[in-house]
Tab-separated table of C-alpha atoms and ligand atoms in Angstrom:
chain	number	residue	atom	x	y	z
A	21	MET	CA	0.306	0.199	0.225
A	22	ILE	CA	0.925	3.301	-0.255
A	23	LEU	CA	0.491	6.485	1.860
A	24	VAL	CA	-0.334	9.784	0.441
A	25	THR	CA	-0.339	13.231	2.672
A	26	GLY	CA	-3.005	15.953	1.108
A	27	GLY	CA	-5.020	13.805	-0.290
A	28	ALA	CA	-8.109	15.837	0.284
A	29	GLY	CA	-7.099	18.756	-1.787
A	30	PHE	CA	-7.121	18.929	-5.139
A	31	ILE	CA	-4.491	17.493	-7.023
A	32	GLY	CA	-4.380	14.888	-4.294
A	33	SER	CA	-8.048	13.900	-4.378
A	34	ASN	CA	-7.393	13.546	-8.244
A	35	PHE	CA	-4.327	11.385	-7.543
A	36	VAL	CA	-5.575	8.898	-4.748
A	37	LEU	CA	-8.806	8.238	-7.256
A	38	ASP	CA	-7.309	7.871	-10.339
A	39	TRP	CA	-4.811	5.669	-8.121
A	40	LEU	CA	-7.585	3.215	-7.265
A	41	ALA	CA	-9.626	3.757	-10.594
A	42	GLY	CA	-5.976	1.825	-11.984
A	43	SER	CA	-4.825	0.114	-9.394
A	44	GLY	CA	-5.827	-2.556	-6.747
A	45	GLU	CA	-3.494	-1.626	-4.386
A	46	PRO	CA	-4.365	-0.016	-1.411
A	47	VAL	CA	-4.408	3.944	-0.066
A	48	VAL	CA	-3.634	5.576	3.463
A	49	ASN	CA	-4.906	9.039	3.286
A	50	VAL	CA	-3.670	11.999	5.487
A	51	ASP	CA	-5.251	15.267	5.387
A	52	LYS	CA	-5.674	18.191	7.605
A	53	LEU	CA	-8.430	18.959	6.251
A	54	THR	CA	-7.818	22.669	5.729
A	55	TYR	CA	-10.092	25.174	4.011
A	56	ALA	CA	-8.884	23.642	0.764
A	57	GLY	CA	-8.888	19.678	1.893
A	58	ASN	CA	-12.681	18.462	1.103
A	59	ARG	CA	-14.115	15.127	1.946
A	60	ALA	CA	-16.212	15.824	-0.562
A	61	ASN	CA	-13.516	14.542	-3.293
A	62	LEU	CA	-13.583	11.674	-2.103
A	63	ALA	CA	-16.952	10.447	-1.942
A	64	ALA	CA	-16.741	7.806	-4.373
A	65	LEU	CA	-14.738	6.245	-2.144
A	66	GLU	CA	-17.006	6.302	0.164
A	67	GLY	CA	-17.241	2.560	1.358
A	68	ASP	CA	-13.929	1.156	-0.139
A	69	ALA	CA	-12.141	-1.212	1.734
A	70	ARG	CA	-9.209	-0.170	-0.083
A	71	HIS	CA	-9.282	3.622	0.755
A	72	ARG	CA	-8.257	4.658	4.649
A	73	PHE	CA	-9.324	8.434	5.390
A	74	VAL	CA	-7.584	9.747	8.544
A	75	GLN	CA	-8.044	13.993	9.672
A	76	GLY	CA	-4.052	14.154	10.448
A	77	ASP	CA	-1.376	16.752	10.510
A	78	ILE	CA	1.622	15.679	8.792
A	79	GLY	CA	3.798	18.122	10.993
A	80	ASP	CA	2.559	15.357	13.980
A	81	ARG	CA	5.603	12.986	14.289
A	82	ALA	CA	3.620	10.728	16.852
A	83	LEU	CA	0.535	10.134	14.660
A	84	MET	CA	2.905	9.948	11.675
A	85	ASP	CA	4.711	7.125	13.296
A	86	SER	CA	2.504	5.146	14.308
A	87	LEU	CA	0.498	5.243	10.653
A	88	LEU	CA	3.695	4.219	9.302
A	89	ALA	CA	3.833	1.246	11.511
A	90	GLU	CA	0.342	-0.072	11.383
A	91	HIS	CA	0.302	0.295	7.659
A	92	ARG	CA	3.861	-0.151	6.555
A	93	PRO	CA	3.560	1.897	3.518
A	94	ARG	CA	5.756	1.114	0.068
A	95	ALA	CA	5.757	4.331	-0.393
A	96	ILE	CA	4.798	8.377	0.608
A	97	VAL	CA	3.688	10.158	-1.787
A	98	ASN	CA	3.900	13.933	-0.383
A	99	PHE	CA	0.612	16.424	-1.752
A	100	ALA	CA	0.280	18.316	1.678
A	101	ALA	CA	0.755	22.143	1.433
A	102	GLU	CA	-0.563	24.716	1.641
A	103	SER	CA	-0.443	26.216	-1.566
A	104	HIS	CA	-2.336	29.147	-2.698
A	105	VAL	CA	0.022	32.341	-3.791
A	106	ASP	CA	-1.491	35.348	-2.260
A	107	ARG	CA	-2.760	34.033	0.913
A	108	SER	CA	0.994	33.421	1.049
A	109	ILE	CA	1.047	37.567	0.754
A	110	HIS	CA	-1.596	38.262	3.330
A	111	GLY	CA	0.172	35.394	6.158
A	112	ALA	CA	2.682	32.867	5.649
A	113	GLU	CA	2.798	31.323	8.915
A	114	ASP	CA	0.769	28.240	7.714
A	115	PHE	CA	3.015	27.856	4.570
A	116	ILE	CA	5.836	27.437	7.317
A	117	ALA	CA	5.140	25.428	9.661
A	118	THR	CA	3.449	22.978	7.086
A	119	ASN	CA	5.531	23.332	3.671
A	120	ILE	CA	8.587	24.071	5.513
A	121	VAL	CA	8.750	22.616	9.157
A	122	GLY	CA	5.547	19.590	8.199
A	123	THR	CA	7.827	18.401	5.007
A	124	PHE	CA	11.116	18.391	7.884
A	125	ARG	CA	8.620	16.081	10.404
A	126	LEU	CA	7.380	14.059	7.817
A	127	LEU	CA	11.098	13.426	6.637
A	128	GLU	CA	12.067	12.382	9.299
A	129	ALA	CA	9.470	9.739	10.061
A	130	ALA	CA	10.125	8.345	7.563
A	131	ARG	CA	13.357	8.344	7.872
A	132	GLY	CA	12.798	6.160	11.692
A	133	TYR	CA	10.407	4.114	8.965
A	134	TRP	CA	12.247	2.900	6.419
A	135	ALA	CA	15.910	2.397	8.532
A	136	GLY	CA	13.722	-0.513	10.359
A	137	LEU	CA	12.518	-1.819	7.038
A	138	PRO	CA	13.503	-5.331	6.079
A	139	ALA	CA	16.736	-4.900	3.192
A	140	ASP	CA	14.465	-5.590	0.084
A	141	GLU	CA	11.939	-3.607	1.588
A	142	LYS	CA	13.707	-0.656	2.486
A	143	ALA	CA	15.389	-0.841	-1.101
A	144	ALA	CA	12.339	-0.586	-2.801
A	145	PHE	CA	10.530	2.041	-0.677
A	146	ARG	CA	10.575	5.489	-1.451
A	147	PHE	CA	9.377	8.964	-0.529
A	148	LEU	CA	8.082	11.164	-3.457
A	149	HIS	CA	7.974	15.173	-2.982
A	150	VAL	CA	5.219	17.051	-4.896
A	151	SER	CA	6.672	20.091	-5.768
A	152	THR	CA	5.849	23.454	-7.968
A	153	ASP	CA	7.577	25.751	-10.737
A	154	GLU	CA	7.648	28.400	-8.894
A	155	VAL	CA	10.762	27.195	-7.293
A	156	TYR	CA	12.473	28.238	-9.959
A	157	GLY	CA	11.414	32.253	-10.172
A	158	THR	CA	10.558	33.645	-13.359
A	159	LEU	CA	11.432	33.285	-16.766
A	160	SER	CA	11.482	36.713	-19.760
A	161	PRO	CA	9.889	36.392	-22.910
A	162	ASP	CA	12.145	34.665	-24.567
A	163	ALA	CA	14.245	32.612	-21.675
A	164	PRO	CA	14.555	28.318	-22.684
A	165	ALA	CA	11.815	26.895	-20.283
A	166	PHE	CA	13.260	25.348	-17.010
A	167	THR	CA	15.244	22.322	-17.080
A	168	GLU	CA	15.985	20.614	-13.382
A	169	GLU	CA	19.246	22.229	-13.837
A	170	HIS	CA	17.514	25.618	-13.651
A	171	VAL	CA	18.984	27.844	-10.264
A	172	TYR	CA	16.564	28.165	-7.482
A	173	GLU	CA	15.364	31.513	-7.231
A	174	PRO	CA	11.950	31.599	-5.562
A	175	ASN	CA	10.294	34.665	-5.172
A	176	SER	CA	6.696	34.635	-3.130
A	177	PRO	CA	6.675	32.886	0.641
A	178	TYR	CA	4.509	30.262	-0.873
A	179	SER	CA	7.492	29.268	-3.464
A	180	ALA	CA	10.127	30.325	-0.660
A	181	SER	CA	8.496	27.809	1.567
A	182	LYS	CA	8.263	25.090	-1.191
A	183	ALA	CA	12.165	25.434	-2.415
A	184	ALA	CA	12.348	24.855	1.191
A	185	SER	CA	11.024	21.887	1.525
A	186	ASP	CA	12.812	20.981	-1.564
A	187	HIS	CA	16.502	21.241	-0.160
A	188	LEU	CA	15.315	19.029	2.690
A	189	VAL	CA	14.020	16.034	0.613
A	190	ARG	CA	17.606	16.315	-1.005
A	191	ALA	CA	19.470	16.870	2.362
A	192	TRP	CA	17.671	13.543	3.478
A	193	HIS	CA	18.704	12.020	0.225
A	194	HIS	CA	22.037	12.677	0.879
A	195	THR	CA	22.962	12.663	3.806
A	196	HIS	CA	20.835	9.623	5.251
A	197	GLY	CA	20.185	7.868	1.838
A	198	LEU	CA	16.650	8.111	1.784
A	199	PRO	CA	15.167	6.730	-1.212
A	200	VAL	CA	13.632	9.951	-2.738
A	201	LEU	CA	11.834	11.511	-5.693
A	202	THR	CA	10.947	14.901	-6.558
A	203	THR	CA	8.739	15.991	-8.555
A	204	ASN	CA	8.359	20.158	-10.357
A	205	CYS	CA	4.925	20.585	-11.872
A	206	SER	CA	3.577	23.333	-13.775
A	207	ASN	CA	-0.030	24.595	-13.047
A	208	ASN	CA	-2.643	22.174	-13.234
A	209	TYR	CA	-6.188	22.528	-13.529
A	210	GLY	CA	-9.369	20.428	-13.526
A	211	PRO	CA	-12.358	18.713	-11.317
A	212	ASP	CA	-11.753	19.833	-7.268
A	213	HIS	CA	-9.880	22.840	-7.838
A	214	PHE	CA	-10.705	25.093	-5.140
A	215	PRO	CA	-12.114	28.289	-6.522
A	216	GLU	CA	-9.644	30.957	-5.036
A	217	LYS	CA	-7.288	29.733	-8.342
A	218	LEU	CA	-7.364	31.307	-11.498
A	219	ILE	CA	-9.473	29.125	-13.316
A	220	PRO	CA	-11.999	28.183	-11.410
A	221	LEU	CA	-12.486	31.770	-9.958
A	222	MET	CA	-12.789	32.598	-13.112
A	223	ILE	CA	-15.565	30.168	-13.788
A	224	VAL	CA	-18.007	30.511	-11.231
A	225	ASN	CA	-17.698	34.153	-10.901
A	226	ALA	CA	-18.767	33.903	-14.064
A	227	LEU	CA	-21.813	32.127	-13.498
A	228	ALA	CA	-22.181	34.061	-10.640
A	229	GLY	CA	-22.479	37.397	-12.847
A	230	LYS	CA	-19.964	38.688	-10.937
A	231	PRO	CA	-15.770	40.260	-12.280
A	232	LEU	CA	-13.142	38.546	-13.580
A	233	PRO	CA	-10.827	39.718	-12.096
A	234	VAL	CA	-7.382	39.854	-13.846
A	235	TYR	CA	-4.179	40.944	-12.049
A	236	GLY	CA	-2.756	44.098	-13.698
A	237	ASP	CA	-2.682	43.642	-18.237
A	238	GLY	CA	-3.247	40.044	-17.585
A	239	GLN	CA	0.175	39.357	-19.804
A	240	GLN	CA	1.434	36.591	-16.990
A	241	VAL	CA	2.183	33.532	-18.532
A	242	ARG	CA	2.094	30.239	-16.710
A	243	ASP	CA	2.144	26.795	-18.632
A	244	TRP	CA	-1.063	24.774	-17.897
A	245	LEU	CA	-1.602	20.848	-17.270
A	246	TYR	CA	-5.044	18.965	-16.772
A	247	VAL	CA	-4.725	17.362	-13.231
A	248	THR	CA	-4.671	13.838	-14.850
A	249	ASP	CA	-2.009	14.403	-16.548
A	250	HIS	CA	-0.069	15.441	-13.469
A	251	CYS	CA	-1.487	12.276	-11.971
A	252	SER	CA	-0.121	10.196	-14.789
A	253	ALA	CA	3.042	11.770	-14.641
A	254	ILE	CA	3.574	11.123	-10.384
A	255	ARG	CA	2.501	7.363	-10.804
A	256	ARG	CA	4.724	6.894	-13.599
A	257	VAL	CA	8.334	8.411	-11.649
A	258	LEU	CA	7.255	6.295	-8.077
A	259	GLN	CA	7.008	3.506	-10.400
A	260	ALA	CA	10.694	3.764	-12.383
A	261	GLY	CA	11.892	7.545	-11.490
A	262	ARG	CA	15.896	7.154	-10.447
A	263	VAL	CA	16.040	7.439	-6.530
A	264	GLY	CA	17.338	10.887	-5.707
A	265	GLN	CA	16.078	12.556	-9.167
A	266	THR	CA	13.822	15.208	-9.846
A	267	TYR	CA	11.936	15.498	-12.431
A	268	ASN	CA	10.193	18.110	-14.379
A	269	VAL	CA	6.168	18.288	-15.233
A	270	GLY	CA	4.188	20.536	-17.369
A	271	GLY	CA	1.980	20.483	-20.369
A	272	TRP	CA	4.191	22.068	-23.099
A	273	ASN	CA	0.703	24.845	-23.514
A	274	GLU	CA	2.436	28.409	-22.177
A	275	LYS	CA	-1.051	31.118	-22.233
A	276	THR	CA	-1.229	34.286	-21.199
A	277	ASN	CA	-3.643	34.936	-18.040
A	278	LEU	CA	-6.249	36.999	-20.213
A	279	ALA	CA	-5.899	34.393	-23.217
A	280	ILE	CA	-7.336	31.740	-20.326
A	281	VAL	CA	-10.348	34.360	-19.106
A	282	HIS	CA	-10.959	34.794	-22.822
A	283	THR	CA	-11.568	30.989	-23.562
A	284	ILE	CA	-13.657	30.601	-20.625
A	285	CYS	CA	-15.501	33.456	-21.597
A	286	ASP	CA	-16.136	32.046	-25.155
A	287	LEU	CA	-17.344	28.621	-23.915
A	288	LEU	CA	-19.766	29.485	-21.440
A	289	ASP	CA	-20.568	32.080	-24.177
A	290	GLU	CA	-21.197	29.016	-26.235
A	291	LEU	CA	-22.500	26.332	-22.915
A	292	GLN	CA	-24.335	28.776	-20.933
A	293	PRO	CA	-25.100	32.102	-22.774
A	294	ARG	CA	-25.584	35.436	-20.162
A	295	ALA	CA	-29.596	36.230	-20.990
A	296	ASP	CA	-28.921	39.841	-22.215
A	297	GLY	CA	-26.851	38.517	-24.863
A	298	GLN	CA	-23.850	40.239	-24.122
A	299	SER	CA	-20.024	38.250	-23.793
A	300	TYR	CA	-19.170	37.231	-20.409
A	301	ARG	CA	-16.286	38.709	-21.863
A	302	ALA	CA	-18.276	42.019	-20.484
A	303	GLN	CA	-17.424	40.768	-16.615
A	304	ILE	CA	-13.401	41.033	-16.892
A	305	ALA	CA	-12.130	43.687	-14.570
A	306	HIS	CA	-8.234	44.686	-14.200
A	307	VAL	CA	-7.383	44.809	-10.461
A	308	THR	CA	-4.128	45.897	-9.071
A	309	ASP	CA	-1.146	43.568	-9.294
A	310	ARG	CA	-0.376	40.923	-6.870
A	311	PRO	CA	2.782	42.337	-5.725
A	312	GLY	CA	5.779	39.995	-7.208
A	313	HIS	CA	4.035	38.508	-9.665
A	314	ASP	CA	5.895	36.451	-11.537
A	315	ARG	CA	5.875	37.270	-15.323
A	316	ARG	CA	6.448	33.823	-16.897
A	317	TYR	CA	6.496	30.227	-15.983
A	318	ALA	CA	7.231	27.097	-18.529
A	319	ILE	CA	8.458	23.848	-17.895
A	320	ASP	CA	10.978	21.746	-20.235
A	321	ALA	CA	9.868	18.633	-19.854
A	322	ARG	CA	11.814	16.793	-21.771
A	323	LYS	CA	13.870	14.440	-19.306
A	324	ILE	CA	10.429	12.914	-18.145
A	325	GLU	CA	9.549	12.552	-21.678
A	326	ARG	CA	12.987	10.813	-22.422
A	327	GLU	CA	13.766	8.903	-19.696
A	328	LEU	CA	9.997	7.509	-18.549
A	329	GLY	CA	8.191	8.187	-21.976
A	330	TRP	CA	5.715	10.429	-20.192
A	331	ARG	CA	4.329	12.691	-22.343
A	332	PRO	CA	-0.128	14.792	-21.209
A	333	ALA	CA	-2.129	13.221	-22.550
A	334	GLU	CA	-4.609	15.526	-22.819
A	335	THR	CA	-5.133	18.993	-25.117
A	336	PHE	CA	-5.218	22.095	-23.663
A	337	GLU	CA	-9.016	22.655	-25.532
A	338	SER	CA	-9.988	18.772	-24.643
A	339	GLY	CA	-8.666	19.818	-20.888
A	340	ILE	CA	-10.536	23.170	-20.624
A	341	ARG	CA	-13.821	22.181	-22.103
A	342	LYS	CA	-14.538	19.545	-20.041
A	343	THR	CA	-13.327	21.910	-16.215
A	344	VAL	CA	-16.242	24.134	-17.792
A	345	ALA	CA	-18.311	21.285	-18.104
A	346	TRP	CA	-17.589	20.166	-14.648
A	347	TYR	CA	-18.358	23.317	-13.241
A	348	MET	CA	-21.633	23.780	-14.597
A	349	ALA	CA	-22.223	20.261	-13.498
A	350	ASN	CA	-21.517	20.777	-9.868
A	351	ALA	CA	-23.011	23.457	-8.677
A	352	ASP	CA	-23.765	21.880	-5.124
A	353	TRP	CA	-20.120	21.683	-4.730
A	354	VAL	CA	-18.791	24.985	-5.335
A	355	ARG	CA	-22.040	26.191	-3.754
A	356	ASP	CA	-20.725	23.741	-0.440
A	357	VAL	CA	-16.670	24.998	-0.757
A	358	GLN	CA	-18.186	29.131	-1.077
A	359	SER	CA	-18.552	28.676	2.924
A	360	GLY	CA	-18.073	31.988	5.386
A	361	ALA	CA	-14.492	31.003	5.432
A	362	TYR	CA	-14.818	31.440	1.483
A	363	CYS	CA	-16.287	34.630	1.475
A	364	ASP	CA	-13.330	36.028	4.240
A	365	TRP	CA	-10.553	35.133	1.593
A	366	VAL	CA	-13.077	36.813	-1.131
A	367	ALA	CA	-13.554	40.089	0.823
A	368	THR	CA	-9.777	39.864	1.846
A	369	GLN	CA	-8.197	39.598	-1.678
A	370	TYR	CA	-10.512	41.212	-3.378
A	371	GLY	CA	-12.769	43.810	-1.406
A	372	ALA	CA	-15.756	44.524	-0.242
A	373	ALA	CA	-17.398	44.079	-4.219
A	374	GLY	CA	-16.162	40.959	-3.741
A	375	ALA	CA	-14.831	40.375	-7.195
B	28	LIG	P1	-4.277	22.326	-2.586
B	28	LIG	O1	-4.437	23.840	-1.764
B	28	LIG	O2	-5.793	22.028	-3.291
B	28	LIG	O3	-4.609	20.801	-1.676
B	28	LIG	C1	-3.499	20.955	-0.410
B	28	LIG	C2	-4.032	19.698	0.498
B	28	LIG	O4	-3.796	19.936	1.647
B	28	LIG	C3	-5.357	19.956	0.775
B	28	LIG	O5	-6.268	18.836	1.193
B	28	LIG	C4	-5.199	20.072	2.792
B	28	LIG	O6	-5.882	20.165	3.833
B	28	LIG	C5	-3.794	19.616	2.940
B	28	LIG	N1	-2.999	20.249	4.643
B	28	LIG	C6	-2.919	21.056	4.082
B	28	LIG	N2	-1.906	21.501	5.176
B	28	LIG	C7	-1.707	20.206	5.866
B	28	LIG	C8	-1.181	19.642	6.518
B	28	LIG	N3	-0.176	20.113	7.679
B	28	LIG	N4	-0.810	17.992	7.390
B	28	LIG	C9	-1.442	17.117	6.204
B	28	LIG	N5	-2.642	18.244	5.453
B	28	LIG	C10	-2.901	19.132	4.854
B	28	LIG	O7	-3.078	21.890	-3.166
B	28	LIG	P2	-3.284	21.449	-4.414
B	28	LIG	O8	-3.562	22.320	-5.441
B	28	LIG	O9	-4.330	19.955	-4.669
B	28	LIG	O10	-1.284	21.178	-4.277
B	28	LIG	C11	-1.220	19.969	-3.974
B	28	LIG	C12	0.597	19.671	-3.679
B	28	LIG	O11	1.017	20.064	-5.433
B	28	LIG	C13	1.144	21.066	-3.222
B	28	LIG	O12	2.187	20.386	-2.692
B	28	LIG	C14	1.356	22.394	-3.814
B	28	LIG	O13	2.576	23.021	-3.987
B	28	LIG	C15	1.678	20.859	-5.423
B	28	LIG	N6	1.869	21.564	-7.138
B	28	LIG	C16	0.369	22.218	-6.607
B	28	LIG	C17	-0.241	22.678	-8.423
B	28	LIG	C18	-1.203	23.447	-9.226
B	28	LIG	O14	-1.137	23.824	-9.827
B	28	LIG	N7	-1.956	23.392	-7.770
B	28	LIG	C19	1.148	22.717	-9.088
B	28	LIG	C20	2.825	22.066	-8.883
B	28	LIG	C21	2.776	21.596	-7.658
B	29	LIG	O1	2.985	26.842	-11.219
B	29	LIG	C1	2.508	26.285	-9.952
B	29	LIG	C2	1.458	26.828	-9.355
B	29	LIG	O2	0.202	27.143	-9.615
B	29	LIG	C3	1.134	25.775	-8.124
B	29	LIG	O3	2.409	25.294	-7.606
B	29	LIG	C4	0.774	26.609	-7.316
B	29	LIG	O4	0.119	25.400	-6.046
B	29	LIG	C5	-0.812	27.350	-7.775
B	29	LIG	O5	-1.801	28.363	-6.488
B	29	LIG	C6	-0.321	27.792	-9.013
B	29	LIG	O6	0.574	29.470	-8.611
B	29	LIG	P1	-0.145	30.467	-9.697
B	29	LIG	O7	-0.022	31.624	-8.435
B	29	LIG	O8	0.597	30.786	-10.628
B	29	LIG	O9	-1.828	30.143	-9.578
B	29	LIG	P2	-3.257	31.331	-9.522
B	29	LIG	O10	-4.475	30.382	-10.236
B	29	LIG	O11	-2.914	31.603	-8.325
B	29	LIG	O12	-2.857	32.348	-10.415
B	29	LIG	C7	-2.369	31.769	-12.557
B	29	LIG	C8	-2.595	33.602	-12.758
B	29	LIG	O13	-3.342	34.121	-12.733
B	29	LIG	C9	-1.139	34.138	-11.695
B	29	LIG	O14	-0.190	34.872	-12.843
B	29	LIG	C10	-2.760	35.140	-11.736
B	29	LIG	C11	-3.154	35.020	-11.596
B	29	LIG	N1	-4.316	35.640	-11.065
B	29	LIG	C12	-4.874	34.918	-10.156
B	29	LIG	C13	-6.280	34.950	-9.570
B	29	LIG	C14	-6.500	34.467	-8.351
B	29	LIG	C15	-5.548	36.907	-11.405
B	29	LIG	O15	-4.877	37.312	-12.862
B	29	LIG	N2	-6.500	36.669	-10.966
B	29	LIG	C16	-6.807	36.054	-10.108
B	29	LIG	O16	-8.014	36.571	-9.098
């Protein structure tokens, strides 16, 4: 069996569902259930004996020790993190606590468990750390995409905390021999994405008749990857990645934020036209830019393709259409996550008008 952390969040829950759909291997899923964790993302696994959910913190050493001793996983896949850049600008404390201290404690628990395994299980064990392209900082318009050799230059409190966690993972391998793997992925999108992030926020705001808040000129570039492609990359790295290596994962799909928002508006114009006949583009509002906003991310994913034969399966056109359709069909999920705490965040970030 494997132990997954953060498996009630966006990517983690997609990973657990995908894993169990494609394999009979059980999963222990440890998630703190912060505002971003949602048991409803795992509703399809209700009553499935292959999935055990534990509400807990990766920084709780006693809990992690006891779960490892009880379940004896062959691998740990670490998704648990504070993940939203804008929240890290308003307050970085939770990012330091989970992304740095939590990863440290999880590494220590993994090291203690791994050291006590019999030789064959010890050799087969893996600690896979899920990280981000944001650790590399920002690219100028014509610069080559990030390779695994790119210098770490994190610019936000979030990316600095992820960079720190990557360094800890690396050090636990070099110093202690822990068999680690690290993936650095570009921007994901797809079902169950919390509507504080660009794509789901734009879809739910558009449908609610609210402003679509584009930071600054909207010409920042991100490299978008459909979430199940990220899941397949992680599975492949876990299966065949070389111990101690890092693998960049991306969609070969650079788009400006404004192009993304236009695409969403155009799809909604087709699928659910506004009653007044106007385009959803009329709702676009340029707002104050994010402080320290990275201008461009782009992933060079040739290493994972060359060594492990992985390439994304979804095109952006099919992925974004599926994503918009998912949000239209899951209004209850959207309503449930837009609780009081979500409204507080919207007011903090976008002001009383509540973008
Ligand atoms: P998310 O915010 O949707 O989910 C994070 C999950 O971790 C939540 O379920 C939350 O409850 C849980 N969690 C937080 N603190 C915890 C703790 N101390 N102990 C246990 N669980 C805790 O994030 P996501 O978008 O699914 O990202 C998952 C991972 O992938 C993160 O490590 C993130 O840095 C990385 N990543 C995300 C993207 C992206 O585009 N979303 C891209 C590359 C890498
Ligand atoms: O690159 C991988 C990273 O992608 C992950 O590590 C992070 O966890 C994930 O949150 C994401 O970070 P970004 O900052 O790129 O994603 P976000 O959806 O917050 O923003 C995407 C772009 O859209 C960014 O340039 C900021 C802009 N934006 C975002 C929001 C929420 C807007 O213009 N308006 C908005 O309201």
